[in-house]
Short mmCIF file of C-alpha atoms (C1' of nucleotides) in Angstrom, two decimals:
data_model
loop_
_atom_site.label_atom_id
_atom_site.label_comp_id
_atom_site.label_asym_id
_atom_site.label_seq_id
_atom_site.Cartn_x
_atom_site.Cartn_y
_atom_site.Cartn_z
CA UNK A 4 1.89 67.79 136.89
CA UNK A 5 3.46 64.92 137.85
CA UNK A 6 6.79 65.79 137.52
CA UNK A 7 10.00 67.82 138.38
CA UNK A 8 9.10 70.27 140.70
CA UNK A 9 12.67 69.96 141.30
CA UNK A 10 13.87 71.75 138.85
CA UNK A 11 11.66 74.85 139.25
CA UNK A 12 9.18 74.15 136.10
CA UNK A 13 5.98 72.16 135.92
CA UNK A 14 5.70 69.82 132.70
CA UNK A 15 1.75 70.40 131.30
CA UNK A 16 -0.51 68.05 129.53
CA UNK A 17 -2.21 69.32 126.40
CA UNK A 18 -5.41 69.99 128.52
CA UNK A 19 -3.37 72.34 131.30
CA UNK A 20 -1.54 74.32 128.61
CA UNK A 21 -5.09 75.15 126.71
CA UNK A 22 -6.72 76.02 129.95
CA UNK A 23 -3.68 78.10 130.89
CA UNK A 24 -3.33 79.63 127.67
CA UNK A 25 -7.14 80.73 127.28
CA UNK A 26 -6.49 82.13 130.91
CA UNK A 27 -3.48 84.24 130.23
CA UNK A 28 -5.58 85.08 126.73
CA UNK A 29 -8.79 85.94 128.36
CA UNK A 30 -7.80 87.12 131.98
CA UNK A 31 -9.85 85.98 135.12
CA UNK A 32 -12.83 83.64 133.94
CA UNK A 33 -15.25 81.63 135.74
CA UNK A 34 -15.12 77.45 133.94
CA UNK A 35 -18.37 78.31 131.77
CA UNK A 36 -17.00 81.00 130.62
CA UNK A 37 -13.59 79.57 129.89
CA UNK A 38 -16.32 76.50 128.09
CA UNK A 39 -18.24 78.82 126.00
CA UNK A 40 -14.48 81.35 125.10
CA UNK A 41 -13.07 77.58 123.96
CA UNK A 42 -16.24 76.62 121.57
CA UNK A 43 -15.73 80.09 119.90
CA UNK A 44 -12.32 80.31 119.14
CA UNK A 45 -10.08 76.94 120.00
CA UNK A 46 -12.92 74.36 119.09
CA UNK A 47 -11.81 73.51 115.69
CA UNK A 48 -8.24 72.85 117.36
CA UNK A 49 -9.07 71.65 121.00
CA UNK A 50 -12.62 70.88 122.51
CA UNK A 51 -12.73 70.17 125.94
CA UNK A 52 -15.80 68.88 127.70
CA UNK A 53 -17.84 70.46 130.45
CA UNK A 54 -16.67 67.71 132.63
CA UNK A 55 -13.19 67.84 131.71
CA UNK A 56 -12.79 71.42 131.75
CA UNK A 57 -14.19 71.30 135.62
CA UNK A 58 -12.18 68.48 136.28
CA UNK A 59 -8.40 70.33 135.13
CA UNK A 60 -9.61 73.84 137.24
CA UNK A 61 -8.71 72.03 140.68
CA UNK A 62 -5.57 70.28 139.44
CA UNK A 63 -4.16 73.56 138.09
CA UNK A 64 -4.96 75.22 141.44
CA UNK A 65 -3.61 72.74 143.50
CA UNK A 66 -0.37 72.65 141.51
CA UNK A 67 -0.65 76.36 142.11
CA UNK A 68 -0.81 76.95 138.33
CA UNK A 69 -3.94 79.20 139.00
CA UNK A 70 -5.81 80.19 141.52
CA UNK A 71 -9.63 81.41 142.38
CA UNK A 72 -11.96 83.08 144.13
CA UNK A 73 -15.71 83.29 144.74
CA UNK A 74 -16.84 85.95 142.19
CA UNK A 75 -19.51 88.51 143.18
CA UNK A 76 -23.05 86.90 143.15
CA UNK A 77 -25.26 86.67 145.56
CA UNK A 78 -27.63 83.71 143.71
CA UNK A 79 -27.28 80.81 142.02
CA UNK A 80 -24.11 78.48 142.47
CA UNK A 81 -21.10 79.91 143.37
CA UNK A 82 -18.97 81.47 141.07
CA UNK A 83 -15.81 80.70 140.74
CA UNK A 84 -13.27 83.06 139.10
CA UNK A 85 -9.79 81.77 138.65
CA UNK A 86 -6.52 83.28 137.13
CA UNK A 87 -2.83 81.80 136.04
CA UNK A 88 -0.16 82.88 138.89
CA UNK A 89 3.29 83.62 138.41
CA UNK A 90 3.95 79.94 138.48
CA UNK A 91 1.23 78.84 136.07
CA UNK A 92 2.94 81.75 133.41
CA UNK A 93 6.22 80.41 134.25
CA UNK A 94 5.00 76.81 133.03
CA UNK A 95 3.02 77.76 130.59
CA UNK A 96 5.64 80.02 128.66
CA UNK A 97 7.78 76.78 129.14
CA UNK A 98 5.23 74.37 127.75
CA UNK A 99 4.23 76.99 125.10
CA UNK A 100 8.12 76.74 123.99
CA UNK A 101 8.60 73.17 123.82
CA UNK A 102 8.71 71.57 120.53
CA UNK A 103 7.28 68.22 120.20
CA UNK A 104 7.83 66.47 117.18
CA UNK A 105 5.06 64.17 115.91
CA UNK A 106 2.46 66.01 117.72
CA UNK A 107 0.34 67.52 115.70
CA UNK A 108 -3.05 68.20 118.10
CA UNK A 109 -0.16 70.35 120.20
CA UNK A 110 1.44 72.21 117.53
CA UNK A 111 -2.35 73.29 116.84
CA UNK A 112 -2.94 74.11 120.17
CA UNK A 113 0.38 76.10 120.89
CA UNK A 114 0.38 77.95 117.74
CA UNK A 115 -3.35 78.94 118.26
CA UNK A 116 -1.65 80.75 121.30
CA UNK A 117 0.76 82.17 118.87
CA UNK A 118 0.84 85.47 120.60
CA UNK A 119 2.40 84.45 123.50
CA UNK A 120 5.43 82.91 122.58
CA UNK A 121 8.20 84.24 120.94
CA UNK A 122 8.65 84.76 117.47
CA UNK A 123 11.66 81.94 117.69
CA UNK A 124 9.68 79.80 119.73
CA UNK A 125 7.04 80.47 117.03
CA UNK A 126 8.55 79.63 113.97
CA UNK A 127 10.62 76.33 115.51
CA UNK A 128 7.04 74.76 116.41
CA UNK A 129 6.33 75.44 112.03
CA UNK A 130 10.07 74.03 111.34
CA UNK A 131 8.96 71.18 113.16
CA UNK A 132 5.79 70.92 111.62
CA UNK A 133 7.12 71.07 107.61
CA UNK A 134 9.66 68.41 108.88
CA UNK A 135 6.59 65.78 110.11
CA UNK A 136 4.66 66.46 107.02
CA UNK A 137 8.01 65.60 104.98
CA UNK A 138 8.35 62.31 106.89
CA UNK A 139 3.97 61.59 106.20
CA UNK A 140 4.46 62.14 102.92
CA UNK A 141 7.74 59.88 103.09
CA UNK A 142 5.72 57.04 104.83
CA UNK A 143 2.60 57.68 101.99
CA UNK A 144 5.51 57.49 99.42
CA UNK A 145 6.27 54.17 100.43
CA UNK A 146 3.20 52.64 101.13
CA UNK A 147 1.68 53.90 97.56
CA UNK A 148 3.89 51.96 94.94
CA UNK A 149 2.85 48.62 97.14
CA UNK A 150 -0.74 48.75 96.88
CA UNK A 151 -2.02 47.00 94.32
CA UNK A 152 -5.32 48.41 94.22
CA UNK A 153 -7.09 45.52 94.05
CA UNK A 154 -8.81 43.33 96.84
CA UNK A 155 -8.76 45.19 100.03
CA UNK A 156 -6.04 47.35 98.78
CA UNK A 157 -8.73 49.20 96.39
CA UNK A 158 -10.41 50.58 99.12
CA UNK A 159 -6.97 51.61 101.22
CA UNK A 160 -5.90 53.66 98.04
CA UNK A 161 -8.82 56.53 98.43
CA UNK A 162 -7.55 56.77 102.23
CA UNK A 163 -3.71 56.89 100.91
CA UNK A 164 -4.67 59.34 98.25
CA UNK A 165 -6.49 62.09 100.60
CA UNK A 166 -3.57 61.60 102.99
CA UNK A 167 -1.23 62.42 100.33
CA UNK A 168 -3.11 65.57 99.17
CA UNK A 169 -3.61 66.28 102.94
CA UNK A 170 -0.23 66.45 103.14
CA UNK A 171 0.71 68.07 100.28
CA UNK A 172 -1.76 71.09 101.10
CA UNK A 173 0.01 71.10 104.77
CA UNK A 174 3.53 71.46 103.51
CA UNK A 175 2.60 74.20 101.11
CA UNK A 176 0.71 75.79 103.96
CA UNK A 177 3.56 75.77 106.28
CA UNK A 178 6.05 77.12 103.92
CA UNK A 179 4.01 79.88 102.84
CA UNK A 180 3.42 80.53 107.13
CA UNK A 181 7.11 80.59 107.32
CA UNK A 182 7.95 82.86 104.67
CA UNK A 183 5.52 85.41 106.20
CA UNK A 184 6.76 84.58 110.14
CA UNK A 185 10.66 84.48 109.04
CA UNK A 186 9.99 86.69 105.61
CA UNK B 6 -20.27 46.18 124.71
CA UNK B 7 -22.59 48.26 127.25
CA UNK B 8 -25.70 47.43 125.37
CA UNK B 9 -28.82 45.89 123.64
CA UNK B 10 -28.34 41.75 123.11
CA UNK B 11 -31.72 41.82 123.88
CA UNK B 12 -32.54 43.04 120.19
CA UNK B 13 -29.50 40.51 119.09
CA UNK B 14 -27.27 43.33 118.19
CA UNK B 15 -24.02 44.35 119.96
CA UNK B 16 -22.91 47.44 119.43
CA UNK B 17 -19.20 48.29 118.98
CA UNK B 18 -16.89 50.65 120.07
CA UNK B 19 -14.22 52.01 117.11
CA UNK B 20 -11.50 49.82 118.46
CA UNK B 21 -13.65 46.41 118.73
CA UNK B 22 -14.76 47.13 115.30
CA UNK B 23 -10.94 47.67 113.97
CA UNK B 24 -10.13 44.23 115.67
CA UNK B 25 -13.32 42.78 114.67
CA UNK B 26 -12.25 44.17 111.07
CA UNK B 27 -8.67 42.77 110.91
CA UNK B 28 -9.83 39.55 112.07
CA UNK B 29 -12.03 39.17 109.49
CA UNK B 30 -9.77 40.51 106.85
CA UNK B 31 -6.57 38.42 108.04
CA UNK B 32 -8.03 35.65 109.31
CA UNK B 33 -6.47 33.57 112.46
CA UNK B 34 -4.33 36.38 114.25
CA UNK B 35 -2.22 35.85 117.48
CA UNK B 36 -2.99 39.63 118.94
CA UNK B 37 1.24 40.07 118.34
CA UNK B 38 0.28 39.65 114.69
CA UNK B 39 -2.71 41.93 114.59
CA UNK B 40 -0.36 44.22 115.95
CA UNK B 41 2.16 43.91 113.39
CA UNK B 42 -0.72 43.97 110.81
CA UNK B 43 -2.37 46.96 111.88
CA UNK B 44 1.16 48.64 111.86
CA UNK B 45 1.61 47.98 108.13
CA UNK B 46 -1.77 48.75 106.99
CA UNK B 47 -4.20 50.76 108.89
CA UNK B 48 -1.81 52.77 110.93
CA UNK B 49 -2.73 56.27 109.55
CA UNK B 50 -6.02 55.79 110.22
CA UNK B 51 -5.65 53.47 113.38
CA UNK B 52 -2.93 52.83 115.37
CA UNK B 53 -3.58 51.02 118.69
CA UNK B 54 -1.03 50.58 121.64
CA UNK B 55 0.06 47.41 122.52
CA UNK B 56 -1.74 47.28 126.01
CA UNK B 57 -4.82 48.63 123.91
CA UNK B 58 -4.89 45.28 122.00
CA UNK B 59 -4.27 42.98 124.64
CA UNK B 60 -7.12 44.63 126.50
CA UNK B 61 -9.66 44.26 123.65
CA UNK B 62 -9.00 40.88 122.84
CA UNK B 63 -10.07 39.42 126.36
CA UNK B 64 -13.26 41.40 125.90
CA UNK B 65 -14.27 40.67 122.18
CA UNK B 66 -13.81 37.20 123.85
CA UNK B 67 -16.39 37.39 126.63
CA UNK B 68 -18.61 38.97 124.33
CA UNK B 69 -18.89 36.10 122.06
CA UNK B 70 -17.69 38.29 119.15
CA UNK B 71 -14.10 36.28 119.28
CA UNK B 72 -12.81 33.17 120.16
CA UNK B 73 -9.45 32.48 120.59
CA UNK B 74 -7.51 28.60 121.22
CA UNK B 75 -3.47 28.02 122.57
CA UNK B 76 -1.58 28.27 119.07
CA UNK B 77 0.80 25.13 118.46
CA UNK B 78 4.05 26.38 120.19
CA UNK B 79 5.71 24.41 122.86
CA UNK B 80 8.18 27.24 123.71
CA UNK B 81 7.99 30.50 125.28
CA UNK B 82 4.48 32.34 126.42
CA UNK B 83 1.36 30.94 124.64
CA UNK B 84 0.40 31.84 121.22
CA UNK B 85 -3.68 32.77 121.93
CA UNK B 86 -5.16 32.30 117.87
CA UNK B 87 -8.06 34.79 118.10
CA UNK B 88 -10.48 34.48 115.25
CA UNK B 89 -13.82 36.23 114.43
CA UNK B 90 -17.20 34.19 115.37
CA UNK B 91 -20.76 34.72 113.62
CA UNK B 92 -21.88 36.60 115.99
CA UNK B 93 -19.08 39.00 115.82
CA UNK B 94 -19.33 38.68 112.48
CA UNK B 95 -23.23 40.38 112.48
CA UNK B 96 -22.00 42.86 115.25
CA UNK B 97 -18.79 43.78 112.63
CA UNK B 98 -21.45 43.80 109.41
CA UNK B 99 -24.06 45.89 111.88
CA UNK B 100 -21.33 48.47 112.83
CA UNK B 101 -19.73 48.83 109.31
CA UNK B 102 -23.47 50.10 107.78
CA UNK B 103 -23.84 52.26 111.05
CA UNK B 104 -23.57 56.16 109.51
CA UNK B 105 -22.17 58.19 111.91
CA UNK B 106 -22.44 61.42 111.10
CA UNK B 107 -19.19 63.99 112.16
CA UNK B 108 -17.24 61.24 112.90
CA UNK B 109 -14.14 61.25 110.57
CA UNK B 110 -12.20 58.26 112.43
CA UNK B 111 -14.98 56.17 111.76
CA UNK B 112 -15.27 57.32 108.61
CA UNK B 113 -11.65 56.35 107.72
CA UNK B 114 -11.73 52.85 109.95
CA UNK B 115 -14.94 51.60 108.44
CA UNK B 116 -13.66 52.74 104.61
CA UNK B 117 -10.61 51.02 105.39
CA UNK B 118 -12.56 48.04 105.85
CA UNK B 119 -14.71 48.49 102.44
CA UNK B 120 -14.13 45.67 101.42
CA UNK B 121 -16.29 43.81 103.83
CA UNK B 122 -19.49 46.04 103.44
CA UNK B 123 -22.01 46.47 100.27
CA UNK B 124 -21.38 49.27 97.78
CA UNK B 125 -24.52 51.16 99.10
CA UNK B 126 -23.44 51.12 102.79
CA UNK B 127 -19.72 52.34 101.42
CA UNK B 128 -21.41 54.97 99.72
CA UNK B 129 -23.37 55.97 101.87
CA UNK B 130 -20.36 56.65 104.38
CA UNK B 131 -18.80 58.82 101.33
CA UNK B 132 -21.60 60.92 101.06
CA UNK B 133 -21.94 61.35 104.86
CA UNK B 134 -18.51 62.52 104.62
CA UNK B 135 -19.34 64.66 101.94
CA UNK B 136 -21.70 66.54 104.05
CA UNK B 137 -19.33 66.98 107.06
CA UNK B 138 -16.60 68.52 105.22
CA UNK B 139 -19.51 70.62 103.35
CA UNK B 140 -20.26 71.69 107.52
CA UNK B 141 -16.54 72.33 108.24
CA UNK B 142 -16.32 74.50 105.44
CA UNK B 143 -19.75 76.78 106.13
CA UNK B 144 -18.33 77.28 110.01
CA UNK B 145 -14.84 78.43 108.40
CA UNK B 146 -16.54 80.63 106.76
CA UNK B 147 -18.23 81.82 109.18
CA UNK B 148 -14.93 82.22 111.12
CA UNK B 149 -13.23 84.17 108.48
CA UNK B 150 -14.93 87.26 108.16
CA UNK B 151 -14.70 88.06 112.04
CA UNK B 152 -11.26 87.73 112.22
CA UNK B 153 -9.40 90.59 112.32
CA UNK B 154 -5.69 89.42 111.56
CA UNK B 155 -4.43 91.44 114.67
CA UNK B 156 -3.74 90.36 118.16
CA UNK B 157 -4.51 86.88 118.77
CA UNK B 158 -6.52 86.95 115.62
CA UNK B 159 -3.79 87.08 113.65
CA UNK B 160 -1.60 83.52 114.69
CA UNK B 161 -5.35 82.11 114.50
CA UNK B 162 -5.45 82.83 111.02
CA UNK B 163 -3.28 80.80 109.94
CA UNK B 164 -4.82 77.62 111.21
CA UNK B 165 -8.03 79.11 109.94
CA UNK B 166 -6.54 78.98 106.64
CA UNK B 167 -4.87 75.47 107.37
CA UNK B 168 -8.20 73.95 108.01
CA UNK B 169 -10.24 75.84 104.98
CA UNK B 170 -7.49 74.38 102.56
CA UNK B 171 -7.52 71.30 104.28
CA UNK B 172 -11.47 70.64 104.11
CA UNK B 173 -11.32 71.74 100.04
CA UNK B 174 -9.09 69.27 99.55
CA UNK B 175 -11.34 66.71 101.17
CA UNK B 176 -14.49 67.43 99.30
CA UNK B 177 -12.66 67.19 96.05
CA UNK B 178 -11.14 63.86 96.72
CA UNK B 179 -14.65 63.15 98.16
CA UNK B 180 -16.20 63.91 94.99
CA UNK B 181 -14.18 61.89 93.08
CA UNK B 182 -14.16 58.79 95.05
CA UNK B 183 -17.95 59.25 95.01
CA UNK B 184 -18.05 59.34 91.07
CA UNK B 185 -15.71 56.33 91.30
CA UNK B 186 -17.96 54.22 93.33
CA UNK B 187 -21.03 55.70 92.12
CA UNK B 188 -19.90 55.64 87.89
"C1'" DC C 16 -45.79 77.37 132.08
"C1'" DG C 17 -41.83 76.04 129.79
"C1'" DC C 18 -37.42 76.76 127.78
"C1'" DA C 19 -32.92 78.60 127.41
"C1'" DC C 20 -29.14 80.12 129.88
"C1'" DC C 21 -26.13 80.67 133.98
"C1'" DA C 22 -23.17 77.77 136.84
"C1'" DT C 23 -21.47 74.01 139.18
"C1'" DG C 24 -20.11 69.52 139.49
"C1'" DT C 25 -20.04 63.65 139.87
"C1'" DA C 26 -19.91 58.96 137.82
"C1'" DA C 27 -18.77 55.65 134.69
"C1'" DG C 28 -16.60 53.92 130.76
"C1'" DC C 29 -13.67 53.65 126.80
"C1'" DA C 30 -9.37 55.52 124.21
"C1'" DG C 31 -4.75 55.85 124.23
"C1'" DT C 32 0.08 56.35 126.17
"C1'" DT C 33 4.28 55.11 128.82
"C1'" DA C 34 6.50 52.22 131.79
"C1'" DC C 35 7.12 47.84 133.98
"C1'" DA C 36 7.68 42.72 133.83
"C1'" DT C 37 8.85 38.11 131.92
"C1'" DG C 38 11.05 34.72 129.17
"C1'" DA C 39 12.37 31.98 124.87
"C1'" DT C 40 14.45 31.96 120.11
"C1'" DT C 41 17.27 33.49 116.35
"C1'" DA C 42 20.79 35.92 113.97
"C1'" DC C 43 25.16 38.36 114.03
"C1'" DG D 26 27.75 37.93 124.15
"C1'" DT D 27 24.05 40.85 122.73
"C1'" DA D 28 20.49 42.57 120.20
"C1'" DA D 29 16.21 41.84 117.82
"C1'" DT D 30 12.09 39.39 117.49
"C1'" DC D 31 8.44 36.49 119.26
"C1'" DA D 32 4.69 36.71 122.67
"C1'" DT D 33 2.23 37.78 126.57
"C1'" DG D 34 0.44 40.80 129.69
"C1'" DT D 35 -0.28 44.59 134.13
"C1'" DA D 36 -0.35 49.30 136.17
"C1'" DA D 37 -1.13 53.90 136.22
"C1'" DC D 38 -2.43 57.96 133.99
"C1'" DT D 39 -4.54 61.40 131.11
"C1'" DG D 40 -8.07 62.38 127.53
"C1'" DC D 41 -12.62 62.49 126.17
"C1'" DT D 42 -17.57 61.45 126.03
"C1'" DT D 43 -22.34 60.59 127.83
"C1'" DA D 44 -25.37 60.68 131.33
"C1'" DC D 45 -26.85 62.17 135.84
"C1'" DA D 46 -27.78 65.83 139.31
"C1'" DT D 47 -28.98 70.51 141.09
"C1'" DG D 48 -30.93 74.98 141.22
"C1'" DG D 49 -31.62 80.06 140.10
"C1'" DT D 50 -32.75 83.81 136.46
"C1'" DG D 51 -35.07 85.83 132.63
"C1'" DC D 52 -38.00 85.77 128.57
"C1'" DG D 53 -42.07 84.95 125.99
#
DNA sequence: CGCACCATGTAAGCAGTTACATGATTAC
DNA sequence: GTAATCATGTAACTGCTTACATGGTGCG
């Protein structure tokens, strides 16, 4: 949130975009609910903590991403029920659209919201994705013909050799994913 | 760092036990060259920034776990020549044979570093992983059948499928390294 | 009576990134 | 000249985790 209000849109981290995104998913949550809708369908992607969670609810509302109000209970703590505003769709669509390559924890995390972006914005974010598995398996290409498997190097080829066949399973992944999202 | 020299052990954090690591691997390293090193070597498994470094280096050293002297250069800033002690040499050994179970970085940083532990502690790392991936796999499953491939469902599937092919991948590799090291 | 769940947070520390700051040496 | 490399750091954030703190509700 630091930046360019200037220029109309809000720039998100990771953590705002995922909060934003289960909110425009979910509709009008209190944070423990938000916790426990996160640990059920995001977790394997993006985990938040309890504290981390509660921490991002204020920013967003002060950047007047979302906003909330004291849902209806009479006992207990207060609970608080917050919901993306215009603005906070406005940044998130723009955040959800952004292509980062390199980043693979966000090209999880925006394609996990799949349904909200466009099927362009969709398929760039997997174009971008074959194209950083090309360059891993570019960088494992040359690292493999200079180990010499012995010494130290014996134990660095099992870690080179499951991040080749990572990779490999990742590129055939996304090309299958594109032929059904382009196809 | 936070704890325990009163039973003689410090305990590490990932990144004192990746510097702790290189030292012990490379030897005498200005933190510029563990830099370089680490770029080279471990950097798909471990990749620190440069402030990251220069930040660990200072504390290794008030730890007793590192000591470092003014490197013989006359010109330009001071060449610090960090190198391992015995004590961080017990804290590195302790945190290598410490079994962490559902931690994958650690499981790739301490591998990496094989070389400096015993077979059975190495092996006993594979097999931990072994049983994490075996984890990964049962809550996939237990993803898969309640997905409905429509709606949201749908752009999660495809991640869902990333990550089952991923994790097969991994226990096979697993496997094999384990008959490797076990044969 | 105790435990799990609902519901909110604070505090403290490390992990990791980007940007800022400085200054010498070496190679083109 | 100027760019890369050597070599050191600081500042300011965000991310993420663990532990602390509080208190009501509902079930067995």
């Amino acid at each position: 949130m630091r930046t360019s209000e200037a220029i109309g849109v809000t720039k998100l981290t990771a953590t705002e975009g995922a909060v934003l995104g289960l909110l425009a998913m979910e509709g009008e949550q209190t944070g423990y609910d938000l916790l426990k809708v996160a640990r059920r369908s995001v977790a394997h992607v993006w985990a938040p903590a309890k504290s981390q969670l509660y921490a991002v609810l204020p920013r967003l509302e002060r950047a007047g991403l979302a906003r909330s109000r004291s849902g209806g209970r009479d006992r207990g703590p207060n609970r608080h029920l917050h919901r993306i505003t215009k603005r906070g769709e406005r940044a998130l669509e723009s955040w959800l659209e952004t292509v980062e390559p390199g980043d693979r924890e966000g090209f999880y995390l925006k394609t996990f919201l799949g349904g909200l972006m466009s099927q362009e914005a969709l398929v760039a974010h997997y174009r971008q994705f074959r194209v950083d598995t090309l360059e891993q398996l570019a960088v494992y290409g040359e690292l493999e013909p200079t180990n010499s498997r012995r010494g130290h190097d014996y134990y660095h080829y099992f870690l080179l050799r499951l991040g080749i066949e990572q990779a490999e399973v990742a590129l055939a992944w996304v090309d299958e994913a594109l032929a059904e999202l382009e196809g």
